GROMACS .gro file of C-alpha atoms in nm:
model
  418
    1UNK     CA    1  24.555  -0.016  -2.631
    2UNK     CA    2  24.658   0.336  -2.623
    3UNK     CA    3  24.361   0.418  -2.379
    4UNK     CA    4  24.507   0.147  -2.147
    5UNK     CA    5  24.875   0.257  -2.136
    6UNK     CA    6  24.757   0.613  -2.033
    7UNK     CA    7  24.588   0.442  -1.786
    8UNK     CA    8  24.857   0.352  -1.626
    9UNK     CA    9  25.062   0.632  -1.719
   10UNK     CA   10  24.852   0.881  -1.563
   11UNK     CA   11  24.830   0.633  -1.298
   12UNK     CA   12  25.198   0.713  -1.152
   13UNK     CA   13  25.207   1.083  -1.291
   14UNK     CA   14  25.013   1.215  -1.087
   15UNK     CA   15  24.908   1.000  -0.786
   16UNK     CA   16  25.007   1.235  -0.524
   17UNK     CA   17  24.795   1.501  -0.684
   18UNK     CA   18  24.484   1.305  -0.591
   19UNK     CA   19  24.595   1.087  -0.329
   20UNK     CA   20  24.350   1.290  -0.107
   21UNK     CA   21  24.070   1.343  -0.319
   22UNK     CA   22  24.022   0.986  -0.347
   23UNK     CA   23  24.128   0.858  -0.059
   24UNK     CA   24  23.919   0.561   0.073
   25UNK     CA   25  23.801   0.498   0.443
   26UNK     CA   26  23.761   0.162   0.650
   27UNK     CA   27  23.748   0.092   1.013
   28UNK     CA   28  23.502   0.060   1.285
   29UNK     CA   29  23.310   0.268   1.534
   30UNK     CA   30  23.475   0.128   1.840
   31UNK     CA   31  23.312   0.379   2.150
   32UNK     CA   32  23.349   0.094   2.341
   33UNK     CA   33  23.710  -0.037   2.322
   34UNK     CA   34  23.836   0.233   2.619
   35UNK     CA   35  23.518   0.068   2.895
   36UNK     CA   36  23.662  -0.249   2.769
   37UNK     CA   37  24.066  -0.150   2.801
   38UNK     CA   38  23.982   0.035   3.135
   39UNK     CA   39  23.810  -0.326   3.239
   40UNK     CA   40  24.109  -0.512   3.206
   41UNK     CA   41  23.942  -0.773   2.883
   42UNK     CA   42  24.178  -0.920   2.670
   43UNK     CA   43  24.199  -0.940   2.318
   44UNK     CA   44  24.395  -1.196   2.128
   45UNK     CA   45  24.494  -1.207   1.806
   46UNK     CA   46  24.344  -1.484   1.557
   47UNK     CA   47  24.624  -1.716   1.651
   48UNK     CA   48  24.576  -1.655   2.018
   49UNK     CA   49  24.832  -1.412   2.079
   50UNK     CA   50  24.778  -1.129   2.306
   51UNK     CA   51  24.730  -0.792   2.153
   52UNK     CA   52  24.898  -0.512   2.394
   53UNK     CA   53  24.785  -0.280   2.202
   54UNK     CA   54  24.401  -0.276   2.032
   55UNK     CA   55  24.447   0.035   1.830
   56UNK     CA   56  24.808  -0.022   1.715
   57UNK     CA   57  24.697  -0.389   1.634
   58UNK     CA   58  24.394  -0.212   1.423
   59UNK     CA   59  24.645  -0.018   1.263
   60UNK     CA   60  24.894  -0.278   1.146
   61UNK     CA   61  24.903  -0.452   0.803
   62UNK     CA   62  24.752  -0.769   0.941
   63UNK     CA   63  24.382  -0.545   0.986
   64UNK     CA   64  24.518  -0.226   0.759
   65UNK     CA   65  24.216   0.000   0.889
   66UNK     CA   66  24.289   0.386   0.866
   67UNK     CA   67  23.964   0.509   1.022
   68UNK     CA   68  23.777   0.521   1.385
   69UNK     CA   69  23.393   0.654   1.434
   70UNK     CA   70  23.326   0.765   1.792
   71UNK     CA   71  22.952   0.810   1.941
   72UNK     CA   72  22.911   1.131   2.204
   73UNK     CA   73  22.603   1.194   2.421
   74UNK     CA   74  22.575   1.497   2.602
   75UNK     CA   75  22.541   1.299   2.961
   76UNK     CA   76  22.487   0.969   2.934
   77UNK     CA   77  22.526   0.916   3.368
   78UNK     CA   78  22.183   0.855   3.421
   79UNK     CA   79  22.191   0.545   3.166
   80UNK     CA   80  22.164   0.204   3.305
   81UNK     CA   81  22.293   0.072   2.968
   82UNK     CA   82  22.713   0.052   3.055
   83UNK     CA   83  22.781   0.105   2.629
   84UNK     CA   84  22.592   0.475   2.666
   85UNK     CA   85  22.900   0.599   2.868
   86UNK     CA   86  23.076   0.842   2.566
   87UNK     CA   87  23.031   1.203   2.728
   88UNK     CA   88  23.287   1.418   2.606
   89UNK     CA   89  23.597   1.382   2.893
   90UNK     CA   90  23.522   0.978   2.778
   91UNK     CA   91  23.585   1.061   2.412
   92UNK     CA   92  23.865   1.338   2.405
   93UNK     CA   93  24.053   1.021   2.616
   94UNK     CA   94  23.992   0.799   2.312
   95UNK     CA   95  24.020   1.043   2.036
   96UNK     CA   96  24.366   1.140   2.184
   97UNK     CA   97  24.473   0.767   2.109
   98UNK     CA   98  24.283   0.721   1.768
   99UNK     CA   99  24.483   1.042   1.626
  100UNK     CA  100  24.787   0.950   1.775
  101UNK     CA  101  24.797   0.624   1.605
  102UNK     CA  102  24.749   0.854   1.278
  103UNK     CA  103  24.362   0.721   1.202
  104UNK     CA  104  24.131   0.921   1.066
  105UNK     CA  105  23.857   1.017   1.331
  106UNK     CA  106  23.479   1.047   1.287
  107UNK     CA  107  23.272   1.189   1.540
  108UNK     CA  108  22.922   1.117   1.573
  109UNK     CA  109  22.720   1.317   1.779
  110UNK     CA  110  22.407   1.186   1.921
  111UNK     CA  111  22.286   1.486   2.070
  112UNK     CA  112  22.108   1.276   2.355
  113UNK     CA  113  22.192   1.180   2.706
  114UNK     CA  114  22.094   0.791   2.526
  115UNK     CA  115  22.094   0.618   2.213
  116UNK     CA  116  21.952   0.809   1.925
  117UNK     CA  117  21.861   0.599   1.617
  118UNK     CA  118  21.490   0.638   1.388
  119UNK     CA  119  21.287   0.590   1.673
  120UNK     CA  120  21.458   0.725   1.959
  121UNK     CA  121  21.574   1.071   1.904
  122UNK     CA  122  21.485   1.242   2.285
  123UNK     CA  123  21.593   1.533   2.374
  124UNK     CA  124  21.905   1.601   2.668
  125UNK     CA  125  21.719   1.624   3.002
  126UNK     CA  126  21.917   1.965   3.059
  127UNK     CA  127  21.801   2.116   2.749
  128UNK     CA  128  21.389   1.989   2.785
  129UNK     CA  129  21.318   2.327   2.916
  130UNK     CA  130  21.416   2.518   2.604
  131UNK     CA  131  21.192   2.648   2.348
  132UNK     CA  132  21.285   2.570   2.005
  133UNK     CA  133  21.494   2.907   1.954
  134UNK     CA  134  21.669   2.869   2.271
  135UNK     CA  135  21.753   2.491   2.159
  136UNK     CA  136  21.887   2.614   1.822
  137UNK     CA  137  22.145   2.842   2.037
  138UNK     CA  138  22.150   2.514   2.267
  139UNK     CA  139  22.264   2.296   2.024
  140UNK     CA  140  22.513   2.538   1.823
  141UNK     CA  141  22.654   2.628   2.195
  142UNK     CA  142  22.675   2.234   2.227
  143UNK     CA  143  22.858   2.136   1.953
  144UNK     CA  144  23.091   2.406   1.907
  145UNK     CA  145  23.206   2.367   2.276
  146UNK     CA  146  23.261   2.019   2.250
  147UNK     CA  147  23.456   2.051   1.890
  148UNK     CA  148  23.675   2.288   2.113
  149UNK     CA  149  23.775   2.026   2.387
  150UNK     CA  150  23.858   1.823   2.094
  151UNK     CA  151  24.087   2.052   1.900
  152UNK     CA  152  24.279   2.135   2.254
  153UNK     CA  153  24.313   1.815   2.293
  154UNK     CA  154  24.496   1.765   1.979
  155UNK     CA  155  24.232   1.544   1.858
  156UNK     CA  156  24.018   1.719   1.578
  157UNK     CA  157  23.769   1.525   1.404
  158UNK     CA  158  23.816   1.482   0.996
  159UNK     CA  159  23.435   1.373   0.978
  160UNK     CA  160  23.178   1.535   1.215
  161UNK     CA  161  22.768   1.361   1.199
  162UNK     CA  162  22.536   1.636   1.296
  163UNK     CA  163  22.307   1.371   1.495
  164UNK     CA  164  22.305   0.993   1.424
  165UNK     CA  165  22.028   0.801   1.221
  166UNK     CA  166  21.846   1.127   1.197
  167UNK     CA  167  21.576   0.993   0.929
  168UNK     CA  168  21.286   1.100   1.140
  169UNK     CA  169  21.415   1.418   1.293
  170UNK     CA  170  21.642   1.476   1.588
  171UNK     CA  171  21.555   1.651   1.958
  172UNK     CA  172  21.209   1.540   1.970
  173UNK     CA  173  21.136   1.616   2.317
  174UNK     CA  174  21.061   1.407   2.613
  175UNK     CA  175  21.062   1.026   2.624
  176UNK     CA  176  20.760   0.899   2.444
  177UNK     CA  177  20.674   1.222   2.284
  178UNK     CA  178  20.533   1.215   1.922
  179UNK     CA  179  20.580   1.578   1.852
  180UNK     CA  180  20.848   1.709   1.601
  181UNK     CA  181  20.893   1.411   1.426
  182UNK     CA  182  20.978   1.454   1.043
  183UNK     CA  183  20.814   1.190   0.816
  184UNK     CA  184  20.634   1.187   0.474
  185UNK     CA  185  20.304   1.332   0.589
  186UNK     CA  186  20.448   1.517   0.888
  187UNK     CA  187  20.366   1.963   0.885
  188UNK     CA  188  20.622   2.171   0.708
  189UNK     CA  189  20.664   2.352   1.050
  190UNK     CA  190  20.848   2.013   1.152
  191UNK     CA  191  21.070   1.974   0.854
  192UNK     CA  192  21.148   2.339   0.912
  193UNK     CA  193  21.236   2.318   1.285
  194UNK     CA  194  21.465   2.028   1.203
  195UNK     CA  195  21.640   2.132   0.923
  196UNK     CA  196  21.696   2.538   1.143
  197UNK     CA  197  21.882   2.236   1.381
  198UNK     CA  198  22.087   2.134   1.167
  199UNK     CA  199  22.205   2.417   1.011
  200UNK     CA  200  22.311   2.570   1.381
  201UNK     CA  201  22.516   2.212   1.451
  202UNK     CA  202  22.644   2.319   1.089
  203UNK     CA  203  22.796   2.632   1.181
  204UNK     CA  204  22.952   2.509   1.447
  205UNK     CA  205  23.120   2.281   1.265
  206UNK     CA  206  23.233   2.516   0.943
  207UNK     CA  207  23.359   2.785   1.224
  208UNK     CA  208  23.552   2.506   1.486
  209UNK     CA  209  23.649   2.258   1.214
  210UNK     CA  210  23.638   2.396   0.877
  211UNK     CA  211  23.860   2.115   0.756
  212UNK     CA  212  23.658   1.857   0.847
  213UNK     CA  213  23.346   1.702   0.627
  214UNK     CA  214  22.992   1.703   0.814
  215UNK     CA  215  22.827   1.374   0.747
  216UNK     CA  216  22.455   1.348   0.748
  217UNK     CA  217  22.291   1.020   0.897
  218UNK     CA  218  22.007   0.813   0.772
  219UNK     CA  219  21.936   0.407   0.836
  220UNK     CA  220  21.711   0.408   0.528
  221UNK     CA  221  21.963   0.208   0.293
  222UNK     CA  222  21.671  -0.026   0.179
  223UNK     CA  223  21.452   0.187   0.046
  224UNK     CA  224  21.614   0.434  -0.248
  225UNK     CA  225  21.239   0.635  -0.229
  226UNK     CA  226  21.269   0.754   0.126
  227UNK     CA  227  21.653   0.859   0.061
  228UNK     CA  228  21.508   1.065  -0.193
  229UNK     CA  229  21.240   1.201  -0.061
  230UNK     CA  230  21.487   1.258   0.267
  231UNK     CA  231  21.789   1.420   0.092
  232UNK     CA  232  21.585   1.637  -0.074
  233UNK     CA  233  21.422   1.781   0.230
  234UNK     CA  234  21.791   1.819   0.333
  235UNK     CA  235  21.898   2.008   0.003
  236UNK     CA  236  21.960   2.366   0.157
  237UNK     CA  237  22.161   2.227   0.436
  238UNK     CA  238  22.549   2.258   0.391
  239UNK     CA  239  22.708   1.893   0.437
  240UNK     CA  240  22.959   1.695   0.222
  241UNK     CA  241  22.874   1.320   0.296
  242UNK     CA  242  22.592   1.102   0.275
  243UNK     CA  243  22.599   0.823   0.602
  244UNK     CA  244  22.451   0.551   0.574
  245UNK     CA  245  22.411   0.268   0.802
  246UNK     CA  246  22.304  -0.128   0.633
  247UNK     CA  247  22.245  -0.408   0.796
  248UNK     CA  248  22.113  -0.666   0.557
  249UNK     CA  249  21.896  -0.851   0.830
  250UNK     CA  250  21.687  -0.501   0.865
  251UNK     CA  251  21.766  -0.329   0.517
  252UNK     CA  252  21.745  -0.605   0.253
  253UNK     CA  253  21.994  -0.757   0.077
  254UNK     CA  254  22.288  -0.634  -0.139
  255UNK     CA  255  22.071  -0.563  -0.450
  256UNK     CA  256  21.870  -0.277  -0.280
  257UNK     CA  257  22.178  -0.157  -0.150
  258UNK     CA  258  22.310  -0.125  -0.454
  259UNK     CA  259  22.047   0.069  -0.589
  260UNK     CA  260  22.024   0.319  -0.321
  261UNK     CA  261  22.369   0.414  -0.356
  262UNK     CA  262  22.304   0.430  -0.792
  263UNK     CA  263  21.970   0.680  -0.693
  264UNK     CA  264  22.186   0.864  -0.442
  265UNK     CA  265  22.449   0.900  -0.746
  266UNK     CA  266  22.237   0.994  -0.950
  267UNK     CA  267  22.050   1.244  -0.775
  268UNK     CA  268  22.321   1.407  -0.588
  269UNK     CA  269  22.669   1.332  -0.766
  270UNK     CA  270  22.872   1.592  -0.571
  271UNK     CA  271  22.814   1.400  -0.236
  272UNK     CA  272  23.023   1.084  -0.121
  273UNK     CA  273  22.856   0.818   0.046
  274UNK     CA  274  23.015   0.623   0.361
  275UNK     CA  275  22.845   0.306   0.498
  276UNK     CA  276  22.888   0.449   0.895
  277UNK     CA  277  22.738   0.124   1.032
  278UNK     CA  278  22.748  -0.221   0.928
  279UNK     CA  279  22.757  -0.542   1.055
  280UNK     CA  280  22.643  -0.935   1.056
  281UNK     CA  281  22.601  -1.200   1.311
  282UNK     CA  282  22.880  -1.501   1.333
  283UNK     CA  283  22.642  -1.665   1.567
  284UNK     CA  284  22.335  -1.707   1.769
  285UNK     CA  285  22.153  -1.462   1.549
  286UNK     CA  286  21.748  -1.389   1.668
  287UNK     CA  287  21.478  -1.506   1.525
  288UNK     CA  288  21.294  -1.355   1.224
  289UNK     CA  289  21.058  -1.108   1.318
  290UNK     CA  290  21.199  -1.143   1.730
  291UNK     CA  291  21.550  -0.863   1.646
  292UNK     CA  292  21.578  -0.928   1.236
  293UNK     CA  293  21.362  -0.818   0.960
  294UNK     CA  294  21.572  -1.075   0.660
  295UNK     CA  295  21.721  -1.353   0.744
  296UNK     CA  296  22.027  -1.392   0.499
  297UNK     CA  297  22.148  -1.687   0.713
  298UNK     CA  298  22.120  -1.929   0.371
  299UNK     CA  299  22.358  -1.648   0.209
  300UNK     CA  300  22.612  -1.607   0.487
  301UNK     CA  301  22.548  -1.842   0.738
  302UNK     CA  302  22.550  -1.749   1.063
  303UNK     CA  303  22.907  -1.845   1.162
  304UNK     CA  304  23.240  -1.668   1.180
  305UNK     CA  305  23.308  -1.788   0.832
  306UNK     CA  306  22.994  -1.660   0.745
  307UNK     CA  307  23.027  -1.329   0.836
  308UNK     CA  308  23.381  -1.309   0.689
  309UNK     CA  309  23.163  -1.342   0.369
  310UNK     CA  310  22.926  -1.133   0.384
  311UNK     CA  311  23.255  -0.872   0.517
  312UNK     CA  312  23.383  -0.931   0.139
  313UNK     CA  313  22.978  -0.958  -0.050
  314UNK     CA  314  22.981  -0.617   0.088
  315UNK     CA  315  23.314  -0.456  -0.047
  316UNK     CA  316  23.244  -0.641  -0.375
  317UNK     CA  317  22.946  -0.435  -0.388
  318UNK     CA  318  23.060  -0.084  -0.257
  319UNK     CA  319  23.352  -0.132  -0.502
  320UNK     CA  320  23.135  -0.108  -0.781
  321UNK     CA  321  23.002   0.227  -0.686
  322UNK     CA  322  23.226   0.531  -0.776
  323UNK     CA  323  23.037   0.781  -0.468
  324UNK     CA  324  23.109   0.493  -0.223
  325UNK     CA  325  23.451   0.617  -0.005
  326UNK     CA  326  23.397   0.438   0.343
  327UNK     CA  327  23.331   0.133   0.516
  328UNK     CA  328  23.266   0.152   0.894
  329UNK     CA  329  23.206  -0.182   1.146
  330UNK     CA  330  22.951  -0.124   1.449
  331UNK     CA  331  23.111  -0.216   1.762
  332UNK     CA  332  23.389  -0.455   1.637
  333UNK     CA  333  23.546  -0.455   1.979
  334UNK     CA  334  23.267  -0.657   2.143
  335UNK     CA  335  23.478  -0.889   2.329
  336UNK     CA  336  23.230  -1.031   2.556
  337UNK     CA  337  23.247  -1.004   2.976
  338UNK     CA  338  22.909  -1.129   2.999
  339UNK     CA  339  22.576  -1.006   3.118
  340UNK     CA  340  22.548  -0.752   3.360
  341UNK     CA  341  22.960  -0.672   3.386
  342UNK     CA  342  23.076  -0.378   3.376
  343UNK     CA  343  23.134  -0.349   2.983
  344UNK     CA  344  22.784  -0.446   2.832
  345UNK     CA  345  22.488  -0.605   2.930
  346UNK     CA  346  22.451  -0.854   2.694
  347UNK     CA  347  22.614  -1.023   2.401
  348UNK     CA  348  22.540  -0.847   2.017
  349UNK     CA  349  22.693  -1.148   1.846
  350UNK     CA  350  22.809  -0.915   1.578
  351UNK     CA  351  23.166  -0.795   1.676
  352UNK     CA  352  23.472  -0.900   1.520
  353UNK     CA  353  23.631  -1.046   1.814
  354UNK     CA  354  23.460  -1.398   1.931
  355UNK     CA  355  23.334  -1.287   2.268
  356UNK     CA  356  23.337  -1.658   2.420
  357UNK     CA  357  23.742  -1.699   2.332
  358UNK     CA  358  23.851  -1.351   2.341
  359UNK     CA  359  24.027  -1.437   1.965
  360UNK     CA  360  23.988  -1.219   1.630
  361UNK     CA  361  23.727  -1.360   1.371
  362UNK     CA  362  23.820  -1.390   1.015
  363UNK     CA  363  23.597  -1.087   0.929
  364UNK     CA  364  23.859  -0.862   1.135
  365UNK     CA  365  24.107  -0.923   0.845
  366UNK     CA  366  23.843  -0.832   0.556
  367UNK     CA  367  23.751  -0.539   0.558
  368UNK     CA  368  24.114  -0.389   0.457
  369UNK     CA  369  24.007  -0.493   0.097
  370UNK     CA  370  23.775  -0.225   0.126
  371UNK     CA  371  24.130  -0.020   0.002
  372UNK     CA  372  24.280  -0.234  -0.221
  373UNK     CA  373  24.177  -0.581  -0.375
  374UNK     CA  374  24.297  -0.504  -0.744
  375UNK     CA  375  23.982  -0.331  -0.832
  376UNK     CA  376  24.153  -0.007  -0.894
  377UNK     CA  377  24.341   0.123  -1.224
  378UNK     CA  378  24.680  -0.022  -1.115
  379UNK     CA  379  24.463  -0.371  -1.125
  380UNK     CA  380  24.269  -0.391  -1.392
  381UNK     CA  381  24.343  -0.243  -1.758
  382UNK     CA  382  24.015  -0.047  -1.840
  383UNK     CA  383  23.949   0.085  -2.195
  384UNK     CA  384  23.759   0.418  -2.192
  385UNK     CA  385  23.794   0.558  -2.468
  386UNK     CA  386  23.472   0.452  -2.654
  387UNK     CA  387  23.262   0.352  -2.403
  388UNK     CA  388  23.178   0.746  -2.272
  389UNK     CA  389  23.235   0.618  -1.873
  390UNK     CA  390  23.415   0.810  -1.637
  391UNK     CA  391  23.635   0.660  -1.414
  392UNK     CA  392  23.863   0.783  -1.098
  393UNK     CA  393  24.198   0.706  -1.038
  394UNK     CA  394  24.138   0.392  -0.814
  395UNK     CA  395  23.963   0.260  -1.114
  396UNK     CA  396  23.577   0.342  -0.988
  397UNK     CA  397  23.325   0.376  -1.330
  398UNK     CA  398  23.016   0.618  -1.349
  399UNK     CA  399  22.867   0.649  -1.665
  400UNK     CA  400  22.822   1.057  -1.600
  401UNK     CA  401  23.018   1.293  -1.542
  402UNK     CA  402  23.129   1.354  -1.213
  403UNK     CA  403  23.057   1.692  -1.044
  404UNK     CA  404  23.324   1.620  -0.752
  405UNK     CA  405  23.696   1.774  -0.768
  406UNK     CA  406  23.931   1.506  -0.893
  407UNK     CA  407  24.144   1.362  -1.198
  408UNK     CA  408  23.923   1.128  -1.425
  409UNK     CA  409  23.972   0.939  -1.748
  410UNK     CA  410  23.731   0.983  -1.965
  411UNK     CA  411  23.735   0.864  -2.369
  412UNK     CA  412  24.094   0.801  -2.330
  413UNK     CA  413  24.197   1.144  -2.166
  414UNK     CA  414  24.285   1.243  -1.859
  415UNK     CA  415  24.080   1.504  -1.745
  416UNK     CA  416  24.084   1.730  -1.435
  417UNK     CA  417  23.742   1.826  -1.283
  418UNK     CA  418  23.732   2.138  -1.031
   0.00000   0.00000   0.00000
């Protein structure tokens, strides 16, 4: 009893201490909501009602997010695709807004006139000519330039990716190139040139933004092995996050998840991990094996009440995991206007606005459990002190110790780790 009332003691003593070092992330990366503003599409709220204001609506208790991710390509004007339209005077415009409404703002650079993900990581036409020296200076040049527009702007990230999905590599080359890709079996010379990449983006960041936390990128949430293997390829590189992105219908289901993030807490406890990209269909979802890997339809079916569930399967899960801090959306603020408009050209089926009605889907209102949900101290009495577990001050468990900076209870005591 006397490990529960200091518990709650500690609770209220000294909350403002560690307000930031545990502070907890949820939102959506929503790089299209300014093509969709600028295009005149409406957004309603769930009972119909207009929304005059997207970001301010995102903001309010009724959705309670606190965070925004952002995609940039260097110059994405020769892309056909109207959602690859974030160059930098395109994202300074929306950052502006995003930090005005007092979000936190992630910035994800692609470093690619086009989407970059595992399998497409080509290089900026304008920077195809460089050797790989000259692309080093290239992409530090790059980054810290456009971390400058930002900061003038008033808009400086608080999380900065150095590339997005970057499993295999990044800046591969020309279109259809197989060179300088980075898997299992690929030559050391390739690991090497990648990782003397990332360590210029890197010291961009530190010297522009040296309050913000560089996030590095990998899809490869189902399968704990090859976030191993990855990470530790990664280990002299100076970054504070692990990104993931999991989509059940490609990674597997909630029980891999959940043991990639215990391996990744494990292996490297002085890292956070943010989802960066989720989402799930709430209807016409492809065939197996035609756009999905798993089809989890008999789980959460494929409905907007469906993917409310799987919204809240998911936060049940993260919750349990004391190195999880964020929850992002992909592209909640799909909102339809058909194919070939101006916006997209075709329906994803996975925002969380219903792009036949223009109304908000239950799954909007969700993910704000991500922060609270009465899984943290205040909601639950916990009794460490016999049990050896360690856990934070929003009630989070590990069973070591942690190596982060933060207040922890641990066999009954509160205990401050720097």
């Amino acid at each position: 009893m006397k490990a529960k009332t200091l518990l709650i003691t500690t609770l209220f003593s000294i909350a403002g201490l560690t307000h930031a070092q545990n502070q907890m992330y949820v939102g959506g990366d929503i790089s299209v909501l300014q093509s969709y503003e600028d295009n005149k599409v409406d957004y309603l709220d769930a009972n119909g009602q207009k929304i005059d204001n997207v970001l301010k609506y995102m903001k309010s208790e009724a959705v309670g997010w606190n965070a925004q991710r952002v995609r940039l390509f260097v110059d994405p004007s020769g892309d056909s695709d109207p959602q690859v339209c974030q160059d930098i005077d395109y994202v300074v415009r929306l950052a502006k807004r995003i930090k005005a409404e007092g979000f936190t703002f992630m910035l994800d650079f692609h470093y690619s006139d086009t989407w970059a993900d595992p399998a497409a990581q080509w290089t900026p036409k304008s920077w195809l000519s460089l050797n790989d020296e000259q692309l080093k200076a290239k992409i530090y040049d790059y980054t810290r330039e456009s971390l400058q527009r930002l900061v003038e702007a008033g808009a400086t990230p608080d999380f900065i990716q150095t590339g997005n999905e970057i499993s295999y590599g990044m800046l591969w080359g020309s279109q259809g190139t197989t060179a300088n890709r980075c898997y299992s079996n690929s030559p050391a010379a390739n690991w090497s040139r990648f990782t003397g990449l990332l360590q210029q983006a890197t010291k961009a960041c530190r010297e522009v933004c040296p309050n913000a936390q560089i996030i590095i990128h990998s899809e490869r949430s189902g399968d704990p092995s090859a976030l191993e293997f990855y990470f530790n390829k990664l280990k002299d590189i100076d970054f504070d996050v692990i990104g993931l992105s999991y989509y059940p219908f490609w990674h597997q289901g909630l029980p891999k998840l959940s043991e990639s993030l215990n391996k990744l807490a494990s292996l490297y406890p002085s890292k956070k991990v943010q989802i960066v990209e989720t989402a799930y269909y709430y209807q016409w979802q492809p065939a197996k094996g035609k756009g999905i890997d798993y089809d989890f339809s008999a789980v959460w079916p494929v409905s907007p009440a469906g993917q409310a569930a799987y919204a809240q399967a998911l936060i049940d899960e993260l919750k349990k995991h004391a190195n999880v801090n964020g929850l992002y959306w992909w592209f909640p603020e799909e909102n339809g206007n058909g194919p070939n408009s101006k916006v997209l050209k075709d329906w994803v089926n996975r925002g969380l606005w219903d792009d036949n009605t223009h109304r908000a889907l239950p799954g909007l209102y969700v993910l704000k459990n991500f922060l609270s949900g009465g899984t943290g101290i205040s909601g639950r009495a916990v009794d460490t002190k016999t049990d050896g577990s360690w856990n934070d001050l929003l009630g989070r468990r590990s069973e070591h110790q942690p190596s982060g900076r933060g207040v922890y209870i641990h066999n009954g005591r509160k205990v401050i780790v720097k």
